[in-house]
Coordinates of C-alpha atoms in Angstrom, one line a residue:
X1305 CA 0.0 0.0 0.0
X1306 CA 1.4 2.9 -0.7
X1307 CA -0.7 5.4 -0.1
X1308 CA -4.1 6.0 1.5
X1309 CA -7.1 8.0 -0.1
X1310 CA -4.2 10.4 -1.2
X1311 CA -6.7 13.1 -2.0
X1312 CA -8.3 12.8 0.8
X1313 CA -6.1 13.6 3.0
X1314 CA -4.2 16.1 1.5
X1315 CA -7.5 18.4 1.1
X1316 CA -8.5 17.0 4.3
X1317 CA -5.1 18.9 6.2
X1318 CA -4.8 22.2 4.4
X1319 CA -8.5 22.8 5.6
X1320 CA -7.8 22.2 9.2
X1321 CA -4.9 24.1 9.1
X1322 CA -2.8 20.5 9.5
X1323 CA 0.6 22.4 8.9
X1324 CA 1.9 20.0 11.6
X1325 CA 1.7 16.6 9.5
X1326 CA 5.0 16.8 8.1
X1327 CA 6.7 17.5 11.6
X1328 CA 4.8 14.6 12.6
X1329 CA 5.9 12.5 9.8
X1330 CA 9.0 11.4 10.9
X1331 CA 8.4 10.2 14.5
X1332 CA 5.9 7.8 12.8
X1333 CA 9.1 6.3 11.1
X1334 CA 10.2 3.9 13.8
X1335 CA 6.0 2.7 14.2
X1336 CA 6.2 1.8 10.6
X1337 CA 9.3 -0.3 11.0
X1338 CA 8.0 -1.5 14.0
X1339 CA 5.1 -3.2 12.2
X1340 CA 6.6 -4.2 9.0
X1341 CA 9.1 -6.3 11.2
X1342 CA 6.6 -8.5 12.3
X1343 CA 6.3 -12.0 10.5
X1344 CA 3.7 -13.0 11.6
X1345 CA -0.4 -11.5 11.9
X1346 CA -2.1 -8.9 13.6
X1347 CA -3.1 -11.0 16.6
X1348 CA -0.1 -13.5 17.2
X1349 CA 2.5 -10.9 16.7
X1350 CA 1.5 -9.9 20.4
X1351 CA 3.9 -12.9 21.6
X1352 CA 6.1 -10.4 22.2
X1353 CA 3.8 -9.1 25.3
X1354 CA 0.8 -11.4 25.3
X1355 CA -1.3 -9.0 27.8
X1356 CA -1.7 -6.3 25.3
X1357 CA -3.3 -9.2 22.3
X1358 CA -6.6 -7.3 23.1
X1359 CA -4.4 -4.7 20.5
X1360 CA -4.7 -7.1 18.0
X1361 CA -8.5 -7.8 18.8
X1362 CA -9.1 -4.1 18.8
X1363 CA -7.5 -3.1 15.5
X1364 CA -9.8 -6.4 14.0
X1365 CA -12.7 -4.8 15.3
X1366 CA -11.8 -1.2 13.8
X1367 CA -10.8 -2.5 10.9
X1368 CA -14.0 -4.0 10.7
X1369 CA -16.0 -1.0 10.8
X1370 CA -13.5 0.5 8.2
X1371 CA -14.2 -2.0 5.8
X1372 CA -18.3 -1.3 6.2
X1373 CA -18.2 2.5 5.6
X1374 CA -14.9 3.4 3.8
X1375 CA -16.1 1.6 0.9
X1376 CA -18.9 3.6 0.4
X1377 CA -17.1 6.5 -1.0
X1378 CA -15.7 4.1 -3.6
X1379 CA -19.3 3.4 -5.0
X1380 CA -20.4 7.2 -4.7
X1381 CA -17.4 7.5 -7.1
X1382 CA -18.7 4.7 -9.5
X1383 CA -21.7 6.6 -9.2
X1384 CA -20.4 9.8 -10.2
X1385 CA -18.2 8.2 -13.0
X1386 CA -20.8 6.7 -14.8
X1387 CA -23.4 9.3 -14.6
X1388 CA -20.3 11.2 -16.4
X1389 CA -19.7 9.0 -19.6
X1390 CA -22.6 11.1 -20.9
X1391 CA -23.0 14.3 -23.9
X1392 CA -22.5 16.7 -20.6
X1393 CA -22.6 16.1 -17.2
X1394 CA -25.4 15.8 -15.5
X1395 CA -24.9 18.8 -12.6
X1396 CA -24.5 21.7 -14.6
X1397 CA -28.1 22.6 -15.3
X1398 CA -31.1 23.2 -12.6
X1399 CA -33.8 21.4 -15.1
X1400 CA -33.2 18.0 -14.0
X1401 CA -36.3 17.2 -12.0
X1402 CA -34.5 16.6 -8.6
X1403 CA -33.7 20.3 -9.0
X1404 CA -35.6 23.0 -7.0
X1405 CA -36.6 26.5 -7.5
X1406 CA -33.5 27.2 -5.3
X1407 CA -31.5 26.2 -7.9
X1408 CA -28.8 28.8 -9.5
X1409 CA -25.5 28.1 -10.7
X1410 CA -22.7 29.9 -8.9
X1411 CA -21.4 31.0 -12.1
X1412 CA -24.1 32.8 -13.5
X1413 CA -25.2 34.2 -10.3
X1414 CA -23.8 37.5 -10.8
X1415 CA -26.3 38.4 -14.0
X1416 CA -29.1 38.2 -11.5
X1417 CA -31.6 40.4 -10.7
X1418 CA -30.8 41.4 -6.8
X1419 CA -31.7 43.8 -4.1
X1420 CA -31.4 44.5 -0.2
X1421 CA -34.8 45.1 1.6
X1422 CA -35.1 46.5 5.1
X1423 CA -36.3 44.0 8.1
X1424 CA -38.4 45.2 10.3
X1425 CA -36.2 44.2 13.2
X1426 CA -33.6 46.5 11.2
X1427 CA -31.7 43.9 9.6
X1428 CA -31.2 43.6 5.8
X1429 CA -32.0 40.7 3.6
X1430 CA -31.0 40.1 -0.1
X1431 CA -33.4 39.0 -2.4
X1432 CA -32.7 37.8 -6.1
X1433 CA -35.4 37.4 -8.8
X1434 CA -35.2 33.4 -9.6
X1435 CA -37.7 31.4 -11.9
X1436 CA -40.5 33.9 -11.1
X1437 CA -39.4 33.9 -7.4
X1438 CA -38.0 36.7 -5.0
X1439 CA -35.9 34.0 -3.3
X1440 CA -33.3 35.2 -0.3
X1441 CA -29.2 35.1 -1.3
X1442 CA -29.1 32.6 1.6
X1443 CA -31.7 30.3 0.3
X1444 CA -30.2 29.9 -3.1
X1445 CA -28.2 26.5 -3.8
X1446 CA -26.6 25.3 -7.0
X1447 CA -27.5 22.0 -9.6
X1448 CA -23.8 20.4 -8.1
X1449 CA -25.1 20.3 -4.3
X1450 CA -28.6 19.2 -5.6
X1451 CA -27.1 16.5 -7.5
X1452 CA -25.3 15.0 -4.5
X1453 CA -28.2 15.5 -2.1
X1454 CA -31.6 15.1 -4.0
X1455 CA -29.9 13.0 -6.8
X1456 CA -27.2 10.7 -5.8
X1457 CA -27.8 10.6 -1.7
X1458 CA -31.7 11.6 -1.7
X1459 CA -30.9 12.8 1.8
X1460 CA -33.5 12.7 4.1
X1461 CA -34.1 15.1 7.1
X1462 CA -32.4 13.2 9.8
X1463 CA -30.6 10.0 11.3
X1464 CA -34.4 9.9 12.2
X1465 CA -35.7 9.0 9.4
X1466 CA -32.9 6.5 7.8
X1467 CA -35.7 6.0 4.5
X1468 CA -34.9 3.2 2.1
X1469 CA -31.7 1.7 0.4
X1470 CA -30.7 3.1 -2.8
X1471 CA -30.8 0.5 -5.0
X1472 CA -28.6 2.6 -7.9
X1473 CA -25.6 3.0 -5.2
X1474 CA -26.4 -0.5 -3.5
X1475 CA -25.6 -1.7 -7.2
X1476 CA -22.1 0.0 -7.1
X1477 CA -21.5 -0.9 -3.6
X1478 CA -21.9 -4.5 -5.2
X1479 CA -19.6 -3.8 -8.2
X1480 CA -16.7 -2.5 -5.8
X1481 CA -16.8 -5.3 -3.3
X1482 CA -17.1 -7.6 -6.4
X1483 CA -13.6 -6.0 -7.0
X1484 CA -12.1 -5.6 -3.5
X1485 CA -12.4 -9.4 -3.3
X1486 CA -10.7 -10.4 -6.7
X1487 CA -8.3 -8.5 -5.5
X1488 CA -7.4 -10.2 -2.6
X1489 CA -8.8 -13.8 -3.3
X1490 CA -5.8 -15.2 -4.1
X1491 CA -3.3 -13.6 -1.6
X1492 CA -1.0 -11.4 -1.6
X1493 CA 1.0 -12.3 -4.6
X1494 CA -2.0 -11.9 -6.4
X1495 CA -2.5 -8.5 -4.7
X1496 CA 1.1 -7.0 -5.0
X1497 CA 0.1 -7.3 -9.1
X1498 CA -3.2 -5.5 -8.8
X1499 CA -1.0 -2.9 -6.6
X1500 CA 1.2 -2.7 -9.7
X1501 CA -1.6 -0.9 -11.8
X1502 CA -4.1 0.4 -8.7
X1503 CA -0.9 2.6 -7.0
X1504 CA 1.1 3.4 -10.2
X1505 CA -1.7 4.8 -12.6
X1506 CA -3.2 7.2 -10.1
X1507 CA 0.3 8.8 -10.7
X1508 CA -0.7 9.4 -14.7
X1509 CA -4.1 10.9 -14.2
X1510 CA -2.4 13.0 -10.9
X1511 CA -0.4 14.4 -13.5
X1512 CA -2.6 14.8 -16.6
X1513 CA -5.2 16.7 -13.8
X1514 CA -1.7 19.1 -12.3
X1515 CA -1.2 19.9 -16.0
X1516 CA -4.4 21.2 -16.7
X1517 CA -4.8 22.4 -13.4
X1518 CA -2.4 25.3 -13.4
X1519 CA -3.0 26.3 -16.2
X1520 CA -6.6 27.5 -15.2
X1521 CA -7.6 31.2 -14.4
X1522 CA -6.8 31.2 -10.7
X1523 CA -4.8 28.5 -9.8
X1524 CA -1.7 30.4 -8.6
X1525 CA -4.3 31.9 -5.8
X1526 CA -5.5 27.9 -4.4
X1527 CA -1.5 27.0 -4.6
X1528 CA -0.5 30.4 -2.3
X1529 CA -3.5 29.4 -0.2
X1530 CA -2.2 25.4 0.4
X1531 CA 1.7 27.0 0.8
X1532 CA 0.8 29.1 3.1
X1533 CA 0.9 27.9 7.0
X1534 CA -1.8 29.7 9.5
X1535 CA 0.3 29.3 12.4
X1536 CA -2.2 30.9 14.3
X1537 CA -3.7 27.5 14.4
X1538 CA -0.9 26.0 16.5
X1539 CA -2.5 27.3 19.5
X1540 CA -5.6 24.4 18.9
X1541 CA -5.0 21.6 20.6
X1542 CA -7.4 19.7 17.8
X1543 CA -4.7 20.3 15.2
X1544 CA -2.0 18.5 16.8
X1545 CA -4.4 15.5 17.2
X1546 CA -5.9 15.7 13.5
X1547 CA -1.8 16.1 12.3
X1548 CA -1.0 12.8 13.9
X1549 CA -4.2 10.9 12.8
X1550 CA -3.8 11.7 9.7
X1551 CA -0.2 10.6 9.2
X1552 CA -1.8 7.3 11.3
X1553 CA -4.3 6.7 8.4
X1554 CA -2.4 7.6 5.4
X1555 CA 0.4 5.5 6.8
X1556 CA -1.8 2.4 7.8
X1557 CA -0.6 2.2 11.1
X1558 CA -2.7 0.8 13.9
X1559 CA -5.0 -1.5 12.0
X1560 CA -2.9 -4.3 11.2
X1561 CA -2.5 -3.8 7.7
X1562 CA 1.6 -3.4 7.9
X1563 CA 1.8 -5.9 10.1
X1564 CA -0.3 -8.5 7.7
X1565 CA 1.5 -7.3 4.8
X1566 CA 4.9 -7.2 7.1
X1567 CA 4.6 -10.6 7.8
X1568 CA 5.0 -12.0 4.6
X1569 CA 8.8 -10.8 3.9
X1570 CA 11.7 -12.1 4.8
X1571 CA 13.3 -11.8 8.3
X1572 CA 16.4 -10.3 6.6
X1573 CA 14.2 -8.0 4.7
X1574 CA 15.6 -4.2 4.9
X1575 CA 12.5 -2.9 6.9
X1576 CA 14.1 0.5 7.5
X1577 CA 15.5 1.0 3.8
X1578 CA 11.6 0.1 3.2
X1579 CA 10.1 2.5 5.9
X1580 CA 12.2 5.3 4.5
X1581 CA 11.2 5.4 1.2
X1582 CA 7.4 4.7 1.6
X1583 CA 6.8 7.3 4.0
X1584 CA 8.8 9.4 1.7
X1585 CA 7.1 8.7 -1.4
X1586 CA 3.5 8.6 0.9
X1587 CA 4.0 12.3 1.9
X1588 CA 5.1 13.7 -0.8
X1589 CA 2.2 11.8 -3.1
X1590 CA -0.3 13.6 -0.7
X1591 CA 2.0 17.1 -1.4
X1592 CA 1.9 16.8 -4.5
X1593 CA -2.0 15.8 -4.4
X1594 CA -2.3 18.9 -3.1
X1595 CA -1.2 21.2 -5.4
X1596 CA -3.4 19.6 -8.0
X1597 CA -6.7 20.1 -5.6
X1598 CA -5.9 23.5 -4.8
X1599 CA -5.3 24.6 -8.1
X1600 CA -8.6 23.5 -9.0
X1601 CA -10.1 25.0 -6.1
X1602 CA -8.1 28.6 -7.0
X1603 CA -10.0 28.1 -10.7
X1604 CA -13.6 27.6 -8.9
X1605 CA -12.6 30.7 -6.5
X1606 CA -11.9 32.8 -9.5
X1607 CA -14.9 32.1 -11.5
X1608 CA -16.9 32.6 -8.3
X1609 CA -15.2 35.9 -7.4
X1610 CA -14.8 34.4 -3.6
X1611 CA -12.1 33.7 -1.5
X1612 CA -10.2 30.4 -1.6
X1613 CA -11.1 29.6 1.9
X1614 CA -14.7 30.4 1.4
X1615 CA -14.7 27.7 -1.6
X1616 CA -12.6 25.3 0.0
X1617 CA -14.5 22.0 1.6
X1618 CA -13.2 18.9 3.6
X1619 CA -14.6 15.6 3.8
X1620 CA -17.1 14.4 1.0
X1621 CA -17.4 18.3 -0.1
X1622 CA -14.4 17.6 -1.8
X1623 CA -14.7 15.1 -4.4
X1624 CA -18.5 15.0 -4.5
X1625 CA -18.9 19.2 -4.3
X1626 CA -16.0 21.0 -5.2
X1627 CA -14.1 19.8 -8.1
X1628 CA -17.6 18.2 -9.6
X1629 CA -18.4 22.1 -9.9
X1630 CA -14.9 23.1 -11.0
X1631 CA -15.2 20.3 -14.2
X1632 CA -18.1 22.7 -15.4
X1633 CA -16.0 25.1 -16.6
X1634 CA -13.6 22.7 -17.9
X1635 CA -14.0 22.1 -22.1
X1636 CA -14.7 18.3 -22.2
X1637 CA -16.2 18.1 -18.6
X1638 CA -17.4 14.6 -18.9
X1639 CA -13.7 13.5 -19.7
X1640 CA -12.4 15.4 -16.7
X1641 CA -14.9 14.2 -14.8
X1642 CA -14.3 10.6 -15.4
X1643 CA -10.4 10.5 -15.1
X1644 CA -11.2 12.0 -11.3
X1645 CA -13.7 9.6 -10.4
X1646 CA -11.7 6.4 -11.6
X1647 CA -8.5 7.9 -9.9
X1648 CA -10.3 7.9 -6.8
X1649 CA -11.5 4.8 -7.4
X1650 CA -8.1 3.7 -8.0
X1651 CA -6.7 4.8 -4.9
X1652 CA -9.9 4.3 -2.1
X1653 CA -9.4 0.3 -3.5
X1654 CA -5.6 0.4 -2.9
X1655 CA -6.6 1.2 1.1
X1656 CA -9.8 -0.7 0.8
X1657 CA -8.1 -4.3 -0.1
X1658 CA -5.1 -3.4 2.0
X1659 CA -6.6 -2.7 5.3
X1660 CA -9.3 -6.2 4.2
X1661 CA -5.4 -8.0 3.8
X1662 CA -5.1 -6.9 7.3
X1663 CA -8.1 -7.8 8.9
X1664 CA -8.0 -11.5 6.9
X1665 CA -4.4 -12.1 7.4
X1666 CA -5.1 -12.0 11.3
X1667 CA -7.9 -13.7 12.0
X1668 CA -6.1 -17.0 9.8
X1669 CA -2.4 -16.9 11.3
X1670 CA -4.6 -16.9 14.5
X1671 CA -7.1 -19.8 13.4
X1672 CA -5.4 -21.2 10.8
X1673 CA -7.2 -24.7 11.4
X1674 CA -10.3 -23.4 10.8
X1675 CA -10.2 -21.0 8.2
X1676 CA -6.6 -22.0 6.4
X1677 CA -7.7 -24.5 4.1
X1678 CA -11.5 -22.5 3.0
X1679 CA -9.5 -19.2 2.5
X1680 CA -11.6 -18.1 -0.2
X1681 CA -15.0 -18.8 1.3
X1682 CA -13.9 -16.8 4.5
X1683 CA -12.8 -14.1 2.1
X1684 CA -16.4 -14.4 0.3
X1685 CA -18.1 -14.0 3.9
X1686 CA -16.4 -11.4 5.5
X1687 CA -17.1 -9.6 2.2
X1688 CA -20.6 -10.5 1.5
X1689 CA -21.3 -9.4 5.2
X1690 CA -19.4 -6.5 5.1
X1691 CA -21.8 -5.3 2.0
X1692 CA -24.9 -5.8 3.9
X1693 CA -24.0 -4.1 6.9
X1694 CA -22.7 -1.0 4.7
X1695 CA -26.0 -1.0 3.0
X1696 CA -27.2 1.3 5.9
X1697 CA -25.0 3.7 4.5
X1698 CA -26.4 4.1 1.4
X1699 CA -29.8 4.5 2.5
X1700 CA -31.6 8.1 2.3
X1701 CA -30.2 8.7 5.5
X1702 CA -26.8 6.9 5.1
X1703 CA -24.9 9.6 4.8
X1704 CA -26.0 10.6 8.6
X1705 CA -24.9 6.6 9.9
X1706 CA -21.5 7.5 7.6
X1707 CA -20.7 10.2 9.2
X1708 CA -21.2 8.7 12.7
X1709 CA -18.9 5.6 11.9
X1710 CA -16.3 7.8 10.4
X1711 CA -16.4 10.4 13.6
X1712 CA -16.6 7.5 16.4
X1713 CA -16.0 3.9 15.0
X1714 CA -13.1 4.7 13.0
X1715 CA -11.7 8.2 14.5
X1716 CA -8.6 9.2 15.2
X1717 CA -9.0 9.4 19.4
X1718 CA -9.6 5.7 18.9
X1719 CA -6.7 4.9 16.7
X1720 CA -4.4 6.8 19.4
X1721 CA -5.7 5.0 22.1
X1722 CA -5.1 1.9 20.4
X1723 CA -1.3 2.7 19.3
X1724 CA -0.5 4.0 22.5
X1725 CA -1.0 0.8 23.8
X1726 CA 1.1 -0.2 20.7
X1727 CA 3.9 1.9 22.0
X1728 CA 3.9 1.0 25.4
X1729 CA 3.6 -2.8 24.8
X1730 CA 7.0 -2.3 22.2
X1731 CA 8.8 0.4 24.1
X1732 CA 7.9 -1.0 27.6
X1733 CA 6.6 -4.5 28.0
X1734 CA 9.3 -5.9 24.5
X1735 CA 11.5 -3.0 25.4
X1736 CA 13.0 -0.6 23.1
X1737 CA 16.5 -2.3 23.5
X1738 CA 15.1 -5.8 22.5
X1739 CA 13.2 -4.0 19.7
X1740 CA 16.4 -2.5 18.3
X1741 CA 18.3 -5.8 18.8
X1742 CA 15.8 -7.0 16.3
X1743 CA 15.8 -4.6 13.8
X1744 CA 19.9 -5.1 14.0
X1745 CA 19.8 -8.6 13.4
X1746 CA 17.7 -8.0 10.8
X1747 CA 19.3 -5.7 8.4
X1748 CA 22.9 -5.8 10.1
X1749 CA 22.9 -2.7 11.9
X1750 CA 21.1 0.1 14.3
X1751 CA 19.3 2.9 12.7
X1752 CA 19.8 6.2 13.6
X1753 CA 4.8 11.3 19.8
X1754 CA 2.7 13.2 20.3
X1755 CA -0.4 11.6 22.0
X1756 CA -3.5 14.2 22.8
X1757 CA -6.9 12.7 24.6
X1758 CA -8.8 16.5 24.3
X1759 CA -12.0 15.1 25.7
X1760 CA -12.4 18.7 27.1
X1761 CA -12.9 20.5 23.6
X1762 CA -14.5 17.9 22.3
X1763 CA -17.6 18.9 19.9
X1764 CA -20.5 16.5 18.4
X1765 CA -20.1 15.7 15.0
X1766 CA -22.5 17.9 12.4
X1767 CA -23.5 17.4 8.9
X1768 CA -23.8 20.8 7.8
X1769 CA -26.0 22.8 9.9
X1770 CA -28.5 19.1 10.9
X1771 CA -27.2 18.3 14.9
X1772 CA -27.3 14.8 15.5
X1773 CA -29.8 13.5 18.5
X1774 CA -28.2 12.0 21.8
X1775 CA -29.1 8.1 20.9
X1776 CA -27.0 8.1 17.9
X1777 CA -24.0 10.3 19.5
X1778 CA -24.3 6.9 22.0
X1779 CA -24.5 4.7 18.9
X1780 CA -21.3 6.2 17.9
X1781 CA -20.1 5.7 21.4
X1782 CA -20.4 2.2 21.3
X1783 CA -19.3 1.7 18.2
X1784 CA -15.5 3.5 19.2
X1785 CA -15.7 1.5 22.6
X1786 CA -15.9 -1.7 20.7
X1787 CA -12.8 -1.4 19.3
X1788 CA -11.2 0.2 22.4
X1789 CA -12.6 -1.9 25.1
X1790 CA -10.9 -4.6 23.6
X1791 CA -7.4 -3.8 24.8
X1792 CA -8.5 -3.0 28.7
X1793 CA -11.4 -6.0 28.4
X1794 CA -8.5 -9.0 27.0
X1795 CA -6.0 -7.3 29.7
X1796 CA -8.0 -8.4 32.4
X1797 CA -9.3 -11.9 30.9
X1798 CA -5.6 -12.5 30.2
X1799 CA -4.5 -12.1 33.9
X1800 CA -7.7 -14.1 35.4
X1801 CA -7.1 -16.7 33.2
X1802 CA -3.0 -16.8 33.5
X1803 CA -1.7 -19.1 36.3
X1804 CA 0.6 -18.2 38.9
X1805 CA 1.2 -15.7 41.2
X1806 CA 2.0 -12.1 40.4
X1807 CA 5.1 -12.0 39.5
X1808 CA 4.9 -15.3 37.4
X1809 CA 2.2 -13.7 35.4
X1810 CA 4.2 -10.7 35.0
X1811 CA 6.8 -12.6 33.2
X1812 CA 4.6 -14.5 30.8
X1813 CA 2.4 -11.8 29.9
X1814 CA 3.8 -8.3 30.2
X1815 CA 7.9 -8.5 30.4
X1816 CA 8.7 -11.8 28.7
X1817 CA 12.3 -13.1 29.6
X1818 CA 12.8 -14.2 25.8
X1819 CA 15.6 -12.6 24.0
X1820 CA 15.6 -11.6 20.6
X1821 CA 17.1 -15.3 19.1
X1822 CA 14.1 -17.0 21.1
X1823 CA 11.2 -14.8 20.2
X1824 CA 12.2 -14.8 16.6
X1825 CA 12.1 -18.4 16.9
X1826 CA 8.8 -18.4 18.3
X1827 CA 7.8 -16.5 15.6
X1828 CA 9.1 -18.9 12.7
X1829 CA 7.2 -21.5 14.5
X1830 CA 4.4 -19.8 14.1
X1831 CA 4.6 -18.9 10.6
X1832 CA 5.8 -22.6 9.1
X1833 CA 2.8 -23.5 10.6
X1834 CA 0.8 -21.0 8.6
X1835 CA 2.9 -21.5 5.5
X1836 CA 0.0 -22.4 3.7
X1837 CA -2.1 -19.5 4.0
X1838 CA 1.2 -17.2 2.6
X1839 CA 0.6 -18.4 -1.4

């Protein structure tokens, strides 16, 4: 895997002033090494300190919920990319019938009709002439949000009111699981090919879309607004949190996907050669991701006589809002269109199949007899349940149970949590001198954190300006816990269920007397055993 939703996350850190990632970057390093040393699964690998193995459980579980409403975005994309291999695409115009009498396009606003009128609570409204209709400014939406909303979601009104599946995006939900698991049926031989054309080719159209990015109207204005740091926004403790999650996610760390993939090199393997230049080439992808979003978003600025900031939108407002509406005034729109919609494709099913490697790869180096010799069935389960569960996300009121899982199930507080423990059952429990021992009899020789719970600050997740009732703030509450819980809850069934006195059970679950020669052993054990599953 080389890189994760690379647009993403780039976008994604420029808008919450995320200036930090890149001082961030390298302390993340040594975790990457840490799990690409590993040679055996995300649950067994905690041999090394068996108490924290509810780590292993806990990044399952996550990875679990990743796999149910990551996806999703990768079949909003199919959506949009085939509702694009059409004469024109279908967002520019508000005479579709999802569109309302609300309905103006941002470009053409300025020729309209307008005037301020005088409240009588001495406050003044603007009014534009629409359709027939004296319609208030602030009323006024365009045919690009009405095609995400009333078209593509068909949003309802609330978590409330969840409404019915839609059968058009349950279709490409279908089509891209139909694909995640050909891509990972066979192993990860078979895998490492796909990667060949799935990481490499998002390069081409990142390229093709940089090119005719800057040299649009306005795109020196987006890349002087992504260069420039707001170091006013040091002072929030939120940034430092989102800088490190991010480099978390677009690294793959905590949810066993470097230690699955990890586990099937050699011991002698050059991990930190390999940790160098991925991390490299993973941050400077996103960089240069970057300038090809924001000189976009300088184009739509432009043509909308706004500032950047004002134009610029995170999360799903990216790819589904903002550069939808920047193709429009691209000649050839379809064409633009569909080369961003397959690159995202391309590059949500790189992190897609790799964080499914993980989550498979774990649960059969820990069962092996059960699920070893029916690999592909398991695979055809765990993927056929996975699509049934992420139906509720593409529902009329998915997008509401999407954003919950993305805020709590799979957010960063609980990936910290979980590789803090990570760092504590390495640094403390292994011990940082046994852990560089290893990495030195590995490749030959030694190479040469920031962790924020801000429970104070904290704020309820929104979509847009609809505030989420209390039961599903506790649904997403739950669904976090049931990833974190795991660590604390096998902790304590470890040590019940551990014979011995104290400090017996100290040294077979927390500080293991092993040295590097034995555990490594151990761990060969344990992987001749699985030998099978590694074709």
């Amino acid at each position: 895997m080389i890189v994760a939703s690379i647009v993403w996350c780039s976008f994604d850190s420029v808008c919450n002033g995320d200036e930090l990632t890149f001082q961030v970057c390298n302390s993340r390093v040594l975790l990457f090494i840490c799990q690409l040393m590993m040679t055996i699964g995300g649950l067994g690998v905690f041999k090394i300190a068996p108490i924290f193995k509810g780590i292993g459980y806990a990044a399952a579980v996550m990875s679990c919920w990743m796999n149910v409403y990551y996806i999703v975005i990768l079949a909003w994309a199919i959506f949009y990319f085939f509702m694009s291999m059409r004469a024109d695409v279908p967002w520019r115009t508000c005479s579709n019938y999802w569109n309302t009498k609300y309905c103006v396009n941002p470009y053409d606003r300025s020729s309209l009709l307008c005037w301020e009128q005088y409240n009588q609570n001495n406050t003044i409204t603007k009014y534009c002439a629409v359709n027939q209709f004296n319609i208030s400014l602030s009323d006024l939406t365009d045919p690009v949000k009405e095609f995400w909303e009333r078209r593509a979601l068909q949003i309802s009104d609330g978590i409330e009111h969840i409404g019915t599946v839609r059968w058009e995006l349950a279709g490409t939900l279908l089509l891209v699981w139909i694909l995640c698991y050909f891509c990972i049926w066979k192993g990860v031989k078979w895998t490492g090919k796909v990667v060949y054309f799935t990481a490499l080719f998002p390069y081409v159209l990142l390229t093709i879309l940089l090119i005719r990015g800057v040299t649009l109207p306005g795109a020196m204005e987006g890349i002087r607004f992504y260069i420039s740091p707001n170091l006013s926004k040091l002072r929030e403790s939120e940034v430092w949190i989102d800088a490190v999650t991010q480099i978390f996610f677009s690294y793959g760390l905590g949810l066993g996907t470097l230690v699955a993939l990890g586990s099937y090199n050699k011991f002698t393997n050059n991990v930190y050669k390999d940790a160098l230049i991925v991390c490299s080439v993973n941050s400077s992808t996103s960089m240069f991701a970057g300038f090809v979003i924001f000189s976009v978003v300088g184009f739509m600025a432009h043509e909308q006589q706004k500032p950047v900031a004002e134009v610029a939108a995170s999360g799903p407002g990216l790819a589904f809002l903002a550069y939808p509406s920047a193709v429009l005034q691209l000649p050839g729109a379809p064409m633009w269109s569909c080369l961003f919609f397959f690159m995202l494709l391309l590059i949500g099913l790189d992190s897609q199949f790799c964080t499914m490697e993980g989550f498979i790869t774990a649960v059969i180096d820990e069962w092996p007899h059960l699920f070893r010799r029916k690999k592909e069935i398991f695979i055809a389960i765990v993927c056929g349940l996975s699509y049934l569960v992420g139906l509720s996300c593409i529902t009329q009121g998915g997008m509401y149970v999407f954003q919950i899982l993305d805020s709590y199930a799979v957010s960063g507080f609980c990936l910290l949590f979980l590789i803090f423990f990570e760092c504590i059952a390495i640094s403390w429990a292994f011990g940082v001198n046994r852990f560089y021992d290893g990495i030195k009899e590995m490749i030959g020789y030694y190479p040469t954190g920031v962790f924020i719970f801000n429970l104070v600050q904290w704020k309820p997740v929104k979509y847009l300006d609809y505030e989420y009732p209390l039961w599903s703030h506790l649904f997403g509450w739950f669904t976090a816990l049931s990833s974190m819980l795991c660590i604390p809850g096998y902790m304590i069934y470890a040590w019940m269920t551990t014979p011995g006195d104290r400090q017996a059970k100290i040294r077979a679950l927390v500080r293991i007397s092993d040295d590097v020669p034995t555990v490594r052993a151990k761990m060969q054990a344990a992987t001749i055993t699985n030998t099978e599953v590694k074709v």
